[in-house]
């Protein structure tokens, strides 16, 4: 396998030369004195909220990224944000076109078939696992499913606003999805 991108060691070495004049934009106190917002997006480098919404480095909202941008993975973090500072005021779920676990990507059955040849443990650990791929849905359907999951989480604030969007990775445009 060849990798045309910098390795983790390359990235860490570059950081060792980080600017001595660096000043953090926010302190923990700043964050504790305001409402939190969160964007849930896929870990795919084409689906970075900093790029598609122009969020400045080091500034809110909090960004939660995982395979597919699925809410099931993000609930723990949303619950923590709900307790921190003034609490969680808004969440946006963003799924993107041409996602590796979306309509053009792989599904849970494929993951279950592929991991045994690569994993270090025994395959009995696979039986109960779900990976929340959404190959069987449109991006709009999976966004709605995740919005409903967030709305149904009884541990989150009752007035939290829940938004949904689909990012088109070919145009970098997001389109709102409503429940
Ligand atoms: Zn993706």
XYZ file of C-alpha atoms and ligand atoms in Angstrom:
180
model
C 0.000 0.000 0.000
C 1.373 3.398 -0.905
C 0.250 6.588 0.758
C 0.765 9.865 -1.103
C -0.080 11.913 1.992
C 2.120 12.846 4.984
C 2.399 10.090 7.612
C 1.380 10.603 11.248
C 5.108 10.892 12.095
C 5.515 13.590 9.412
C 2.608 15.550 10.884
C 3.874 15.237 14.457
C 7.380 16.302 13.418
C 5.998 19.373 11.676
C 4.079 20.269 14.854
C 7.337 20.215 16.827
C 8.136 23.456 14.993
C 4.829 25.072 16.014
C 4.984 28.864 16.309
C 6.300 30.089 19.685
C 3.964 33.086 19.307
C 0.836 30.890 19.267
C -2.060 32.284 21.308
C -5.130 30.109 21.862
C -8.334 31.817 20.672
C -10.496 30.449 23.478
C -10.074 29.369 27.073
C -12.132 26.783 28.922
C -13.701 29.733 30.795
C -14.813 31.284 27.497
C -16.488 28.011 26.562
C -18.122 27.605 29.979
C -19.785 31.019 29.688
C -21.723 30.309 26.506
C -24.048 27.900 24.759
C -22.499 25.089 22.777
C -23.318 24.176 19.199
C -22.223 21.016 17.459
C -21.838 19.881 13.877
C -21.751 16.135 13.236
C -20.028 15.274 9.994
C -18.209 12.413 8.288
C -14.490 11.867 8.950
C -13.968 11.954 5.179
C -11.542 14.809 4.383
C -13.990 16.085 1.739
C -16.608 16.638 4.457
C -14.779 18.964 6.860
C -17.116 21.662 8.293
C -14.123 24.017 8.434
C -14.082 23.843 4.646
C -17.767 23.725 3.667
C -18.979 26.257 6.252
C -15.753 28.236 6.639
C -15.536 27.713 10.398
C -12.395 29.432 11.673
C -9.731 27.282 13.307
C -10.127 27.169 17.077
C -13.645 28.602 17.085
C -17.049 27.029 17.822
C -19.126 25.136 16.922
C -17.779 21.870 18.241
C -17.209 19.421 15.435
C -17.881 15.713 15.939
C -16.657 13.540 13.098
C -17.008 9.821 12.541
C -17.608 7.344 9.713
C -20.713 8.653 7.941
C -21.331 11.518 10.383
C -23.748 9.269 12.254
C -25.597 10.499 15.338
C -25.384 7.167 17.181
C -21.623 7.705 17.596
C -22.090 11.322 18.617
C -24.710 11.128 21.403
C -22.156 10.753 24.174
C -20.435 13.969 23.083
C -23.749 15.837 22.688
C -24.713 14.824 26.226
C -21.387 16.123 27.576
C -21.899 19.438 25.744
C -25.390 19.643 27.269
C -23.887 19.616 30.757
C -20.917 21.886 30.011
C -21.233 25.659 30.469
C -24.635 26.990 29.426
C -25.560 23.793 27.621
C -26.192 22.716 24.068
C -28.349 25.038 21.952
C -28.106 23.595 18.435
C -26.911 20.535 16.537
C -26.470 20.042 12.800
C -26.206 16.593 11.221
C -24.397 16.681 7.874
C -24.149 13.629 5.616
C -22.406 13.912 2.264
C -22.730 12.560 -1.258
C -20.359 9.770 -2.385
C -19.799 8.719 1.239
C -17.799 5.533 1.869
C -20.689 4.170 3.980
C -23.508 5.773 1.939
C -25.449 4.737 -1.182
C -22.230 4.433 -3.265
C -20.101 2.932 -0.494
C -19.900 -0.235 1.589
C -22.566 -1.663 3.880
C -22.479 -3.463 7.230
C -22.482 -6.897 5.544
C -19.360 -5.939 3.560
C -17.630 -4.733 6.742
C -18.539 -8.001 8.471
C -17.073 -10.028 5.583
C -13.909 -7.941 5.274
C -12.757 -7.468 8.850
C -12.020 -11.167 9.651
C -9.104 -11.181 7.178
C -7.631 -8.050 8.716
C -8.463 -8.004 12.403
C -6.257 -9.138 15.256
C -8.978 -10.802 17.340
C -11.514 -13.612 16.894
C -14.558 -13.158 14.692
C -17.018 -13.837 17.530
C -16.594 -10.152 18.387
C -18.299 -9.277 15.093
C -21.651 -10.893 15.777
C -23.346 -8.094 17.665
C -21.678 -5.166 15.922
C -23.401 -2.509 13.810
C -21.557 0.172 11.873
C -24.523 2.333 10.825
C -23.697 2.309 7.125
C -26.550 3.847 5.124
C -26.065 2.218 1.741
C -29.758 1.234 1.790
C -30.912 4.855 2.158
C -30.608 8.188 0.417
C -28.490 10.793 2.190
C -31.690 12.712 3.047
C -33.183 9.599 4.668
C -30.118 8.921 6.801
C -29.973 12.584 7.886
C -33.643 12.420 8.956
C -33.013 9.160 10.822
C -30.186 10.813 12.763
C -32.190 13.988 13.456
C -34.929 11.778 14.946
C -32.379 9.903 17.053
C -31.096 13.189 18.512
C -34.630 14.507 19.125
C -35.439 11.224 20.923
C -32.414 11.380 23.263
C -34.001 12.146 26.628
C -30.675 13.281 28.102
C -30.406 16.290 25.768
C -31.974 19.709 26.540
C -35.638 19.933 25.530
C -35.126 23.162 23.569
C -32.088 22.059 21.547
C -32.500 22.916 17.866
C -31.764 20.028 15.499
C -30.845 20.742 11.880
C -29.971 18.438 9.003
C -28.046 18.960 5.779
C -26.660 17.048 2.824
C -23.267 18.182 1.538
C -22.635 17.732 -2.177
C -18.888 17.060 -2.278
C -18.744 18.005 -5.955
C -19.990 21.573 -5.341
C -19.213 22.001 -1.588
C -22.854 23.141 -1.147
C -25.041 22.072 1.756
C -28.806 21.674 1.310
C -31.090 21.673 4.334
C -33.161 18.571 5.109
C -36.288 18.944 7.210
C -38.002 16.334 9.342
Zn -18.440 9.888 4.389
